mmCIF file of C-alpha atoms and ligand atoms in Angstrom:
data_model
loop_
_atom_site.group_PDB
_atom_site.id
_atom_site.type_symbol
_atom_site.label_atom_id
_atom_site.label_comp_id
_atom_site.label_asym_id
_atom_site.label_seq_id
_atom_site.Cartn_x
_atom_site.Cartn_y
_atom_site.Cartn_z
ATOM 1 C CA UNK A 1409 95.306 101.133 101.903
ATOM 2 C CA UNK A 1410 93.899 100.273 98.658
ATOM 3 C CA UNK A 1411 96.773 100.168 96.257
ATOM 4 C CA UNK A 1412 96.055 100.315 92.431
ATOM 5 C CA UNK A 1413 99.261 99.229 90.973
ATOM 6 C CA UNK A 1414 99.495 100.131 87.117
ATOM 7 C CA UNK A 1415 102.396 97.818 85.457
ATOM 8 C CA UNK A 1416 102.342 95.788 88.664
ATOM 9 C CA UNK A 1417 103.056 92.611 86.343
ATOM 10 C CA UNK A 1418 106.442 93.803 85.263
ATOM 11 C CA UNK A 1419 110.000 93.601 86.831
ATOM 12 C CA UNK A 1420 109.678 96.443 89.551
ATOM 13 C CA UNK A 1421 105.849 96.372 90.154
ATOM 14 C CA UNK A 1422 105.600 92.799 90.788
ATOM 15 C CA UNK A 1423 108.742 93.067 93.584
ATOM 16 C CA UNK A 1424 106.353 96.056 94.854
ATOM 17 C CA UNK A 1425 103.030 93.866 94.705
ATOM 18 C CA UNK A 1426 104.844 91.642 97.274
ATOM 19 C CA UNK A 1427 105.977 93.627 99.746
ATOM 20 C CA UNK A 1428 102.429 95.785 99.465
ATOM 21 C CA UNK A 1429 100.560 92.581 99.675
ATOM 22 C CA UNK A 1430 102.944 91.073 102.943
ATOM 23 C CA UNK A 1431 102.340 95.148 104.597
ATOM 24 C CA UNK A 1432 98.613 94.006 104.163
ATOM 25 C CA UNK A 1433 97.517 96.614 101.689
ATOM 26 C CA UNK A 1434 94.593 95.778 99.181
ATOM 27 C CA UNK A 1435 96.140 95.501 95.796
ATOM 28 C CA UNK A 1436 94.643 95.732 91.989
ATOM 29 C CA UNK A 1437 96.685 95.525 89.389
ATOM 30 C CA UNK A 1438 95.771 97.342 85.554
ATOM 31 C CA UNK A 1439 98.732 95.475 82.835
ATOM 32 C CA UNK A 1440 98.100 95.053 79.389
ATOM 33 C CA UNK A 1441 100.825 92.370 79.668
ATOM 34 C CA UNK A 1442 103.170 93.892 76.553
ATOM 35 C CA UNK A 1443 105.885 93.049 78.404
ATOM 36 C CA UNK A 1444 105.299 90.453 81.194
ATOM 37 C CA UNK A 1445 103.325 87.427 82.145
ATOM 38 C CA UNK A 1446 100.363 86.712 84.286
ATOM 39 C CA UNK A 1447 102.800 83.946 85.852
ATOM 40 C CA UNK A 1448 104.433 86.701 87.438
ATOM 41 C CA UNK A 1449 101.292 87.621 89.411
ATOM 42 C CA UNK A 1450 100.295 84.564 90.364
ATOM 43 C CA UNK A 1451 103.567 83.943 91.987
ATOM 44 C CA UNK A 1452 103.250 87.541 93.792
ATOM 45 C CA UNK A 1453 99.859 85.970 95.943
ATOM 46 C CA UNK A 1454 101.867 82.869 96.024
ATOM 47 C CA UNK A 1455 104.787 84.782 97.630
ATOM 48 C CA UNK A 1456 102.745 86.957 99.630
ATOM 49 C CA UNK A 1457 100.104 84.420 100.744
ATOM 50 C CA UNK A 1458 97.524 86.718 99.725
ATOM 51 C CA UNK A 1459 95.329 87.446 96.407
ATOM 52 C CA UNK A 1460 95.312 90.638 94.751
ATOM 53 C CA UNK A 1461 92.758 92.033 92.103
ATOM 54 C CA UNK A 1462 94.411 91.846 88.371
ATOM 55 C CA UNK A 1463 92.602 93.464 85.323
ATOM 56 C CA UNK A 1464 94.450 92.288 82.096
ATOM 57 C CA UNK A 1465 93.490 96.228 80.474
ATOM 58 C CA UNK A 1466 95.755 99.653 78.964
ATOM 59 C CA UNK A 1467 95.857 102.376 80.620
ATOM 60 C CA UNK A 1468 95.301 104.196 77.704
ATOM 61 C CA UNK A 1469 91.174 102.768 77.792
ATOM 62 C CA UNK A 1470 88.764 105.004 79.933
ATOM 63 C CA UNK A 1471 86.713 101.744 80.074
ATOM 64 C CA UNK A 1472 89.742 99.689 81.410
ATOM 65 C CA UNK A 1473 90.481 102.220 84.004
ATOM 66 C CA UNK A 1474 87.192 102.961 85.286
ATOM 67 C CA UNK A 1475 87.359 98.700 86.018
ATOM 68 C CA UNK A 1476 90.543 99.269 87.454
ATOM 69 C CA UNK A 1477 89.220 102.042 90.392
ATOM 70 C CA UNK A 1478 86.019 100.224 90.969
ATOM 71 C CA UNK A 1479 85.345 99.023 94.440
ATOM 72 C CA UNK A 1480 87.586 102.192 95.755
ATOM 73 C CA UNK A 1481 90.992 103.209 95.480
ATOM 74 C CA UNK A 1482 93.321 104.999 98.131
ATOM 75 C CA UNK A 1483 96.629 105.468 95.782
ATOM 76 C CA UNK A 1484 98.028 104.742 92.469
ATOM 77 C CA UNK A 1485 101.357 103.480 92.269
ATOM 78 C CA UNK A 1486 101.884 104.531 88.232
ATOM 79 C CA UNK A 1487 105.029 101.758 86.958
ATOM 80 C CA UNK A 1488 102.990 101.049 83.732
ATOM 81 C CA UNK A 1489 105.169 102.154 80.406
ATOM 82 C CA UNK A 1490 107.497 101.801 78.015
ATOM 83 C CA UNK A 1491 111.151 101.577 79.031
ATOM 84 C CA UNK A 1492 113.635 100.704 76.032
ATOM 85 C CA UNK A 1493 116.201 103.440 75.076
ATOM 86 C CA UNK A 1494 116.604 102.649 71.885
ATOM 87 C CA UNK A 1495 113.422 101.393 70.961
ATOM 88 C CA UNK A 1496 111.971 104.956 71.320
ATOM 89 C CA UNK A 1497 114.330 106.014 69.424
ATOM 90 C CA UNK A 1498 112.973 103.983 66.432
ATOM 91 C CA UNK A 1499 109.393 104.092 67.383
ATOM 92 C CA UNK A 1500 108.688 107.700 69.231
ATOM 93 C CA UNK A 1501 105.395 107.916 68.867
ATOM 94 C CA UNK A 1502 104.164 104.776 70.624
ATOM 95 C CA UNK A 1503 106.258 106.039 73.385
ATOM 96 C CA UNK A 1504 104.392 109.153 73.633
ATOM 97 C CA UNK A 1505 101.522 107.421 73.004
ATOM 98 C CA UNK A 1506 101.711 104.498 75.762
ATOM 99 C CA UNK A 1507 104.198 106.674 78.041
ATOM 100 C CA UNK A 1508 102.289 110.651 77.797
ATOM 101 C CA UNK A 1509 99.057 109.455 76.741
ATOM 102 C CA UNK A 1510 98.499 106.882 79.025
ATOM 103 C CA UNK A 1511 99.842 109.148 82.287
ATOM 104 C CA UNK A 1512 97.204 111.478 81.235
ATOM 105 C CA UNK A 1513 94.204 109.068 80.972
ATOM 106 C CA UNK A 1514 95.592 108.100 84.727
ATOM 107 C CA UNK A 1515 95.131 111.391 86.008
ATOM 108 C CA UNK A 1516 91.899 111.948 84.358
ATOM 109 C CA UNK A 1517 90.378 108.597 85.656
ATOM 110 C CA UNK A 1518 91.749 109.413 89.088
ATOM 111 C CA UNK A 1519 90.194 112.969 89.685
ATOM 112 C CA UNK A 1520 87.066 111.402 88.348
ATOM 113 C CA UNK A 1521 87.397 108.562 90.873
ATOM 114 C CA UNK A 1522 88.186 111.285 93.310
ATOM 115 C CA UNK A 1523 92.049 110.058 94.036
ATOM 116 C CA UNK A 1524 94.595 112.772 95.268
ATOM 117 C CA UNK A 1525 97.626 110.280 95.696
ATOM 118 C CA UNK A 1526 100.296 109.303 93.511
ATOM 119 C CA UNK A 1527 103.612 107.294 93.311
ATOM 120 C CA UNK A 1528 105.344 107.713 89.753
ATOM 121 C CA UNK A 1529 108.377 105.851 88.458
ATOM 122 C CA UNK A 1530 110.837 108.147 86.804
ATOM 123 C CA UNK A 1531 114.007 107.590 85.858
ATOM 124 C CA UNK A 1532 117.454 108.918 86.380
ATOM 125 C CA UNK A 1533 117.932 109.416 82.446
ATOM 126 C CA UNK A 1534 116.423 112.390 82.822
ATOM 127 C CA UNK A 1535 119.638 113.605 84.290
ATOM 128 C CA UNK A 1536 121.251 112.854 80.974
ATOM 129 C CA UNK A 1537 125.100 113.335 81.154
ATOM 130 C CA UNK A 1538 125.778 115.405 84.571
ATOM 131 C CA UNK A 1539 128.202 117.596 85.277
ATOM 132 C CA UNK A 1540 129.166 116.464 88.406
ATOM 133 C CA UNK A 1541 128.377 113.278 90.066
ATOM 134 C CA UNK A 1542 126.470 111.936 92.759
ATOM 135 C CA UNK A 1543 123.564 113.611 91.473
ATOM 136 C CA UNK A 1544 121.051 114.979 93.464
ATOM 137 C CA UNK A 1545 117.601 116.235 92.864
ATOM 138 C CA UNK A 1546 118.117 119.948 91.967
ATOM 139 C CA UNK A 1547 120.854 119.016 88.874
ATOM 140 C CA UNK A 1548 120.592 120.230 85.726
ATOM 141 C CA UNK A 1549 117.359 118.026 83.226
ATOM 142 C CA UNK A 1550 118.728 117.307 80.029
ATOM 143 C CA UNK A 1551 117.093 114.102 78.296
ATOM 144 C CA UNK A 1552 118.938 112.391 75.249
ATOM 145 C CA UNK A 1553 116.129 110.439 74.234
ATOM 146 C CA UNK A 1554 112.946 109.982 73.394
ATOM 147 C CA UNK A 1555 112.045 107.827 76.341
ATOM 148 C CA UNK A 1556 113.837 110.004 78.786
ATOM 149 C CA UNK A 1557 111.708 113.176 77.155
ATOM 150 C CA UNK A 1558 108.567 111.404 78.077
ATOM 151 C CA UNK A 1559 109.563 110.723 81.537
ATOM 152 C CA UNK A 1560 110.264 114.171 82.040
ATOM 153 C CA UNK A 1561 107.091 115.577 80.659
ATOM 154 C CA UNK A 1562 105.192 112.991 82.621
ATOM 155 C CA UNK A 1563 107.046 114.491 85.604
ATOM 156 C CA UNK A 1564 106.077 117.718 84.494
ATOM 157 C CA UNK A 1565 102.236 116.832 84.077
ATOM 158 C CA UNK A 1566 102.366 115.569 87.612
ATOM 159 C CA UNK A 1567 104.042 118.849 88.689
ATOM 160 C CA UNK A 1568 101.126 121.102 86.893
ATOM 161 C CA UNK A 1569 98.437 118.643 87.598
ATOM 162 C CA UNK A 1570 99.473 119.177 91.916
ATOM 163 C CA UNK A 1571 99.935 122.662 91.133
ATOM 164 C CA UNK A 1572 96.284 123.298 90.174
ATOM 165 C CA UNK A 1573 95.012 120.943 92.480
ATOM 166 C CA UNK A 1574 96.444 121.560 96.513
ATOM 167 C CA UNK A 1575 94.596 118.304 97.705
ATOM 168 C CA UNK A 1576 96.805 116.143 95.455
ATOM 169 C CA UNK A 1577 99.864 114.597 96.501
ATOM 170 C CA UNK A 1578 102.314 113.259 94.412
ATOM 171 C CA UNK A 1579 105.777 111.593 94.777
ATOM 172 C CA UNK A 1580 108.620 111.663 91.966
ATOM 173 C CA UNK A 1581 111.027 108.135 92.182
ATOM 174 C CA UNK A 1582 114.048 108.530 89.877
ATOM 175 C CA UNK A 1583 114.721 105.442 89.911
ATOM 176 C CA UNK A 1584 118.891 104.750 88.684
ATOM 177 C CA UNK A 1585 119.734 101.108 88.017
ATOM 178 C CA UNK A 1586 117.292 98.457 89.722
ATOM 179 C CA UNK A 1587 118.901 94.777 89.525
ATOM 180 C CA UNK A 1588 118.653 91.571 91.020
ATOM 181 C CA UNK A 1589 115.339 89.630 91.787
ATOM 182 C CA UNK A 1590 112.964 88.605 94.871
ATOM 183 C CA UNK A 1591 115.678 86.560 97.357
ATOM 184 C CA UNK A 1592 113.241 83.144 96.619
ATOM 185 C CA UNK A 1593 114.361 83.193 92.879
ATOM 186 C CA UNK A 1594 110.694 82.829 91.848
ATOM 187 C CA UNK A 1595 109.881 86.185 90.385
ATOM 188 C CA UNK A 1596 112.665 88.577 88.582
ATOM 189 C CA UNK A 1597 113.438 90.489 85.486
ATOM 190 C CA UNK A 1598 112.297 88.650 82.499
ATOM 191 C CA UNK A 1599 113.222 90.677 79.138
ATOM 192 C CA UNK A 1600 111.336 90.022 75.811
ATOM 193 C CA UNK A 1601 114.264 89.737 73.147
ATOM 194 C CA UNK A 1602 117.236 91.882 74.003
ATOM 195 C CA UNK A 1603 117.415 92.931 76.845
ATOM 196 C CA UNK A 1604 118.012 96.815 77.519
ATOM 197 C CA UNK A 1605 119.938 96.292 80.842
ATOM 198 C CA UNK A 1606 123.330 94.904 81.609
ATOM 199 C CA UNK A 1607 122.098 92.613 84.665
ATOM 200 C CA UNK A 1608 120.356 90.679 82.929
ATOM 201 C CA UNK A 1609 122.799 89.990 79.727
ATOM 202 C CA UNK A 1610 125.443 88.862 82.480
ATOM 203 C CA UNK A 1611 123.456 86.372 83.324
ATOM 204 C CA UNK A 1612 121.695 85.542 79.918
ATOM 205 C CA UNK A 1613 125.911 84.371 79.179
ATOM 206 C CA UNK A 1614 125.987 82.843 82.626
ATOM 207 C CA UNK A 1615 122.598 80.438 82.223
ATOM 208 C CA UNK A 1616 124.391 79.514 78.327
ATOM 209 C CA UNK A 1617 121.837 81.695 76.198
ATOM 210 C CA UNK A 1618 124.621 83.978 75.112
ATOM 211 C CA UNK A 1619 128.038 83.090 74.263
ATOM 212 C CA UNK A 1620 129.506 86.474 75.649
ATOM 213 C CA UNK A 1621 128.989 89.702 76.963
ATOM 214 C CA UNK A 1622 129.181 92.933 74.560
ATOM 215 C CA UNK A 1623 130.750 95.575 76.907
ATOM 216 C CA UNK A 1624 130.418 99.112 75.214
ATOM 217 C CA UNK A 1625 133.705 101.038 75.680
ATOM 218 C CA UNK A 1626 136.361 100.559 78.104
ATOM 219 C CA UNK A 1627 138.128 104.248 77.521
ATOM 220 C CA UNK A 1628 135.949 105.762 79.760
ATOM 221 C CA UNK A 1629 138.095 108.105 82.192
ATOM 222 C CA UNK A 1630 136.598 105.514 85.392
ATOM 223 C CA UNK A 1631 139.532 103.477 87.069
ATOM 224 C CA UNK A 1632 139.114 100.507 85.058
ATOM 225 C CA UNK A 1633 137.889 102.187 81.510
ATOM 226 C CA UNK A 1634 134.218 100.988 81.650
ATOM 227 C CA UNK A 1635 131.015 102.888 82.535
ATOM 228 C CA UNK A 1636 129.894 103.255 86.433
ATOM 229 C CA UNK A 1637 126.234 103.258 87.153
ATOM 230 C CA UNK A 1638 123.979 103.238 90.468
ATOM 231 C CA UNK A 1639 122.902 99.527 90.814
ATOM 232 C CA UNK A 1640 120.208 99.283 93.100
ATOM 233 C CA UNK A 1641 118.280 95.870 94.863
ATOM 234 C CA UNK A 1642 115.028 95.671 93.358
ATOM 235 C CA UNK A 1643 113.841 94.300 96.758
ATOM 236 C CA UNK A 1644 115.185 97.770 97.927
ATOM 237 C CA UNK A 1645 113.261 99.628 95.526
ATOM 238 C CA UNK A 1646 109.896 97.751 96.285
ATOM 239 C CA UNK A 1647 110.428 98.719 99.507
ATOM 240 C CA UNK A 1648 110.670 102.637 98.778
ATOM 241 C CA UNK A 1649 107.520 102.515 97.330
ATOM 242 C CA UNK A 1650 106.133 101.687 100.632
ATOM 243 C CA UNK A 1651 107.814 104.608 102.450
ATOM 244 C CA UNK A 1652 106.444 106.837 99.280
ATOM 245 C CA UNK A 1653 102.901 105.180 100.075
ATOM 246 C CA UNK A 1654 103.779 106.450 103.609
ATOM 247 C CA UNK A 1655 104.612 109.943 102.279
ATOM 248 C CA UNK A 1656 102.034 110.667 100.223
ATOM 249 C CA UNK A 1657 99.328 109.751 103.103
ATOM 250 C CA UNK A 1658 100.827 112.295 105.050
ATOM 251 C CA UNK A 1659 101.839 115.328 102.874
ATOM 252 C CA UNK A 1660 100.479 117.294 99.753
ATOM 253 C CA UNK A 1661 102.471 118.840 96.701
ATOM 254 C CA UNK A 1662 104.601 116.802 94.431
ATOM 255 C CA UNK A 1663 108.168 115.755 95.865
ATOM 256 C CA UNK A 1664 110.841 114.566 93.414
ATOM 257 C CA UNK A 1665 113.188 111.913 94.971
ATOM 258 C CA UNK A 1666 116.714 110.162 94.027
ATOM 259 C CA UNK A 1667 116.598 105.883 94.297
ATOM 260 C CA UNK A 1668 120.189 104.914 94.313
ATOM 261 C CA UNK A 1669 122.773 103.107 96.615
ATOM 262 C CA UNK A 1670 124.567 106.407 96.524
ATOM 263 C CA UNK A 1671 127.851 104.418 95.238
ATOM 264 C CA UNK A 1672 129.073 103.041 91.666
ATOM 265 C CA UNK A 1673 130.233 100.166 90.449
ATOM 266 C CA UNK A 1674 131.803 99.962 86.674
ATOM 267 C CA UNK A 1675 130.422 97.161 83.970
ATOM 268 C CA UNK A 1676 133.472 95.028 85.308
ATOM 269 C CA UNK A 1677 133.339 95.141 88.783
ATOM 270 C CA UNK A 1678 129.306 93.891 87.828
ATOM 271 C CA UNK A 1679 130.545 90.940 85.979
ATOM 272 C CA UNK A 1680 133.231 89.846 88.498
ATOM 273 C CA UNK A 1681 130.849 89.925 91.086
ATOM 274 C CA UNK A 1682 128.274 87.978 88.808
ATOM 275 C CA UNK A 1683 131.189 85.585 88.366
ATOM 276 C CA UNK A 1684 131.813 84.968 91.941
ATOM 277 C CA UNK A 1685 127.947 84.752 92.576
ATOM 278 C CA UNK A 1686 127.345 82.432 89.819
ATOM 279 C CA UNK A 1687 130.759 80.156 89.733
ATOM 280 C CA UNK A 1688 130.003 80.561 85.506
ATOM 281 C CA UNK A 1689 132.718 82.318 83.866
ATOM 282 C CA UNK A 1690 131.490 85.348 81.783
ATOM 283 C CA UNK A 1691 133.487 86.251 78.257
ATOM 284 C CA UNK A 1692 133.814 89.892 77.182
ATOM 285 C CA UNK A 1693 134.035 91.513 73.825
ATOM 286 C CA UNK A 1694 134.876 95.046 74.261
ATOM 287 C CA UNK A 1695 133.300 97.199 71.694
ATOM 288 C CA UNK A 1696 133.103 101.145 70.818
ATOM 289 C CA UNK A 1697 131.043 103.465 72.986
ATOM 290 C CA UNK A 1698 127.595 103.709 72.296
ATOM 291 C CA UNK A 1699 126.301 107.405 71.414
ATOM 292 C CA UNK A 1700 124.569 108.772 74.383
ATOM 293 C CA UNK A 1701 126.328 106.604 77.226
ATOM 294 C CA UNK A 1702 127.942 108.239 79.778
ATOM 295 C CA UNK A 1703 131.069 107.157 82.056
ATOM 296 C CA UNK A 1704 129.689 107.763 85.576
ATOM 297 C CA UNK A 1705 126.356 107.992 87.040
ATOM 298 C CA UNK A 1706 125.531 107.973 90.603
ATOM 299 C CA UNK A 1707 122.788 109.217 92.884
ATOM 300 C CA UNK A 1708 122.777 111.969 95.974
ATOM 301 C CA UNK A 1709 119.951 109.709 97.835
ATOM 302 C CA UNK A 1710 120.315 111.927 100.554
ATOM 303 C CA UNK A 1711 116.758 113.441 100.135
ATOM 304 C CA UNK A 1712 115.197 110.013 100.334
ATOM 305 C CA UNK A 1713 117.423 109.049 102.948
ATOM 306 C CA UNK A 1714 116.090 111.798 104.986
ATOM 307 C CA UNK A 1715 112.559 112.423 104.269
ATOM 308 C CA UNK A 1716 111.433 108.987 103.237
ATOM 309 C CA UNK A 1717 113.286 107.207 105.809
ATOM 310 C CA UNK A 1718 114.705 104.794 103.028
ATOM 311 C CA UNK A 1719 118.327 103.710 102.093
ATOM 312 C CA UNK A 1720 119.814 100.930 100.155
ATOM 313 C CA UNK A 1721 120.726 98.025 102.393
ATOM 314 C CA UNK A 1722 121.730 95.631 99.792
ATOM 315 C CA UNK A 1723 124.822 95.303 98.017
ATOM 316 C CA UNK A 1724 125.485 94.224 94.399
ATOM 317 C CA UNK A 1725 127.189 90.921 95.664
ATOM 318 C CA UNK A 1726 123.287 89.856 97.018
ATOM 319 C CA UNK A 1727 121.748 91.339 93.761
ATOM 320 C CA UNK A 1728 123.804 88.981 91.698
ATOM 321 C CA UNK A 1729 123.275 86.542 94.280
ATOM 322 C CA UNK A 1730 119.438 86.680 93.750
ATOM 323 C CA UNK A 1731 119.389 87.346 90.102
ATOM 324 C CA UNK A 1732 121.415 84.029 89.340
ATOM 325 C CA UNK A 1733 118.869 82.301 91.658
ATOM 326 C CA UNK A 1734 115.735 83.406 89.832
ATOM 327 C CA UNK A 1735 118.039 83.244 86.286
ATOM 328 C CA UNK A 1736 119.245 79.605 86.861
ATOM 329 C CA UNK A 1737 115.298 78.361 87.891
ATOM 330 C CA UNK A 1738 114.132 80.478 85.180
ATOM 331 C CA UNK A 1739 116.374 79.999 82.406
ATOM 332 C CA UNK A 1740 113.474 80.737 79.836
ATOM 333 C CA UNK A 1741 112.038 83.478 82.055
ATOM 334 C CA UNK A 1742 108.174 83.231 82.961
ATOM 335 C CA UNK A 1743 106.861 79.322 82.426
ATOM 336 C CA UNK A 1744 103.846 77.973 83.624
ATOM 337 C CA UNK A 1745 105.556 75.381 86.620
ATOM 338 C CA UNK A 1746 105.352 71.775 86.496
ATOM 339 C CA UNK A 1747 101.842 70.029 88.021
HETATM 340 N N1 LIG B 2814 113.956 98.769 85.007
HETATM 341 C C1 LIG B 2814 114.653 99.891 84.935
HETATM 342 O O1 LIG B 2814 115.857 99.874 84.707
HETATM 343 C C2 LIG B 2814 113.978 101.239 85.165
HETATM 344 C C3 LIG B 2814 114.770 102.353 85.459
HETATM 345 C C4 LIG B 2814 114.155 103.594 85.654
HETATM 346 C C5 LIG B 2814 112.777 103.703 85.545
HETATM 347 N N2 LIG B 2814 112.038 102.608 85.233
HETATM 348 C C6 LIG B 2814 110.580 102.763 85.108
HETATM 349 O O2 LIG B 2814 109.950 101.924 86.058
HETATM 350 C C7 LIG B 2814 108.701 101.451 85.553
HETATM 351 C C8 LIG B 2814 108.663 99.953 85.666
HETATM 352 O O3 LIG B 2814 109.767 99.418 84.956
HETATM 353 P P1 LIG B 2814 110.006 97.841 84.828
HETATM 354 O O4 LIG B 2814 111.462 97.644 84.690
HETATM 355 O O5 LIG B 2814 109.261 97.120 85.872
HETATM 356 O O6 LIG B 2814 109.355 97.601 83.394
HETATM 357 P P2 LIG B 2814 108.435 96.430 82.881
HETATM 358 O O7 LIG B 2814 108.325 96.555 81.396
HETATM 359 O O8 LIG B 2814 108.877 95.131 83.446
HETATM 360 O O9 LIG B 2814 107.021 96.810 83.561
HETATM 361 C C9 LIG B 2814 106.141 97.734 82.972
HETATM 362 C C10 LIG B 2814 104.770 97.072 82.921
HETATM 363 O O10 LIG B 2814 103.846 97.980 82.334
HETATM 364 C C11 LIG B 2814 102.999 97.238 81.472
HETATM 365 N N3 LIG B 2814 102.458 98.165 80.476
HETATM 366 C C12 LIG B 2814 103.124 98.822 79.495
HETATM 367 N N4 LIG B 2814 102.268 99.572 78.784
HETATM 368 C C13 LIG B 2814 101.041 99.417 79.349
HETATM 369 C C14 LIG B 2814 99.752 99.937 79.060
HETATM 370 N N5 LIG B 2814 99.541 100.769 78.014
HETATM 371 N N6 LIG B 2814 98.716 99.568 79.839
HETATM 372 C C15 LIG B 2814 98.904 98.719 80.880
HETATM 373 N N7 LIG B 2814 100.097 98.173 81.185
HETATM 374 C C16 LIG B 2814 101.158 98.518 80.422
HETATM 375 C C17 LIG B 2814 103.884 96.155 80.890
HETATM 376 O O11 LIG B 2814 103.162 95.027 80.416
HETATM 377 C C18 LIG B 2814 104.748 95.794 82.092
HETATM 378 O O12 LIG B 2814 104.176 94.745 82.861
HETATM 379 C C19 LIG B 2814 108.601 101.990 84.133
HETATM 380 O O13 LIG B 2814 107.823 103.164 84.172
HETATM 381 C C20 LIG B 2814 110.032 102.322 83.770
HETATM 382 O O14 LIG B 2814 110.108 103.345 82.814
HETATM 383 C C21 LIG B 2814 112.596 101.378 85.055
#
């Protein structure tokens, strides 16, 4: 297929660009590079042992987009966006503006171009705090933030935009907590400033750039006190967005799907195993909750297990595994390498 990948420069598209470039797909890539390098890309064809097409462009420019679809598109895989929590809180209307705005110029440009298959990256936030957990698909929507609100409207764009068009086909990831990095250490998450994630802070204080790790709450009614989340193998991911690529080739309608190990592990269980991976010892300051945080989420990936014919197959102690690898030959992130 030919595979435009928006955001394929960033943590989880460039994992994707990979695995769609080693499958033997045709891949261009539309980043504006806010928040990633070109060095990421050329390591994906480096990786792969293929080239891909890359437009430095926004999604939010007609002009950039209409580049992006020329020489013939199959599907979009849509990662491009804005993804910090708190940031959005601060700055709301560049979320709507990159996150809303720029899904919308996306569909435009594709019914123009005449493409009827989609692959969106949502995000289990929009489950907010559950009632009950593993979560599945058909749970309650209640977003606490102003990033989660724009990944549910996007979802609900899609959702109108399929209903008004029965040729479209459209597939829903909710993604829950992607960590670790591609097993050759040479591509992997690579935050600008603070990082919004807890992977890579444990290993920010295991590579020395932090002196210790702020843990938020450890009253959390969860075995050991501290928060439980999903953490799922970015390699794992990348490799549901094939099977999605799959699915949308062969149905219509917009499908929603859960991307999760199905299991939890809390904020200390994460470190210990970080520990073990990394032989560094990692010091912890426990601090108050944050507002918003909640003690347990997990996913029901049942549904994707089924229909997609994708499960997790890698455990945290590989994810910390590869993180450290690309973290410790990385320690400043994306560099250009040594002639
Ligand atoms: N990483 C996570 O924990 C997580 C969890 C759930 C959902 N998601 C979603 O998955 C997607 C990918 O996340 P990621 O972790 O790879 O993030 P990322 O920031 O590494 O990648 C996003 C990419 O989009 C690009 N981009 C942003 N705005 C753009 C614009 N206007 N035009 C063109 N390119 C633009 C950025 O430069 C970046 O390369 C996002 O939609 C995010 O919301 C991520």
């Amino acid at each position: 297929m030919k595979v435009l990948v928006t955001g394929g420069a960033g943590y989880i598209g460039s994992h994707t660009c990979v695995l769609l470039l080693e499958a033997g797909h045709t891949v261009t890539v539309i980043d504006n590079l806010c928040n990633s390098s070109a060095i990421a890309l050329a390591r994906v064809q480096e990786l792969a042992g293929r080239p891909l097409r890359f437009l430095q462009g926004d999604i939010r420019s007609r002009t950039d987009l209409s580049g992006a679809f020329e020489g013939g598109v199959d599907a979009v895989i849509h990662f491009a966006a804005l993804k910090a929590v708190g940031e959005s809180c601060d700055e709301p209307l560049r979320y709507f503006d990159t996150n809303i705005g720029g899904t919308i110029a996306l569909m435009q440009a594709m019914e123009t171009a005449g493409v009827s298959k989609l692959v969106f990256s949502s995000s289990a936030t929009v489950y907010g705090q559950p009632d009950s957990v593993p979560v599945n698909e058909g749970a309650p929507l209640r977003v606490t933030n102003p990033y989660g609100r724009t990944k549910l409207v996007m979802e609900q764009l899609i959702q109108d935009w399929c209903a008004a068009r029965p040729e479209l086909s459209a597939v829903l990831l909710r993604y829950f907590n992607p960590v670790g990095a591609h097993p050759s250490g040479r591509i992997g998450e690579d935050p600008r400033g603070e990082p919004n994630n807890l992977m890579p802070c444990v290993a920010q204080v295991a590579v020395g750039h932090r002196s210790h790790l702020r843990v938020f709450g450890d009253d959390y009614a969860t075995p050991d006190g501290t928060g439980i989340r999903d953490y799922l193998h970015v390699m794992d991911l990348a490799q549901a967005h094939l099977k999605a690529l799959e699915y949308v080739g062969l149905h219509n309608g917009c499908e929603i799907f859960n991307l999760g190990a199905g299991h939890g592990h809390s904020v200390i269980e994460l470190v210990r195993a970080f520990e073990s991976a990394s032989g560094r010892n990692i010091p912890m300051e426990i601090m108050k909750r944050r507002s918003g945080d909640v003690a347990e989420l997990t996913a029901d990936p049942s549904h994707a297990n089924v229909r997609l014919g994708w499960s997790a197959e890698r455990d945290l102690s590989m994810a910390c595994a590869d993180a450290w690898r690309w973290q410790k030959a990385n320690p400043l992130g994306f560099t250009p390498d040594p002639e």
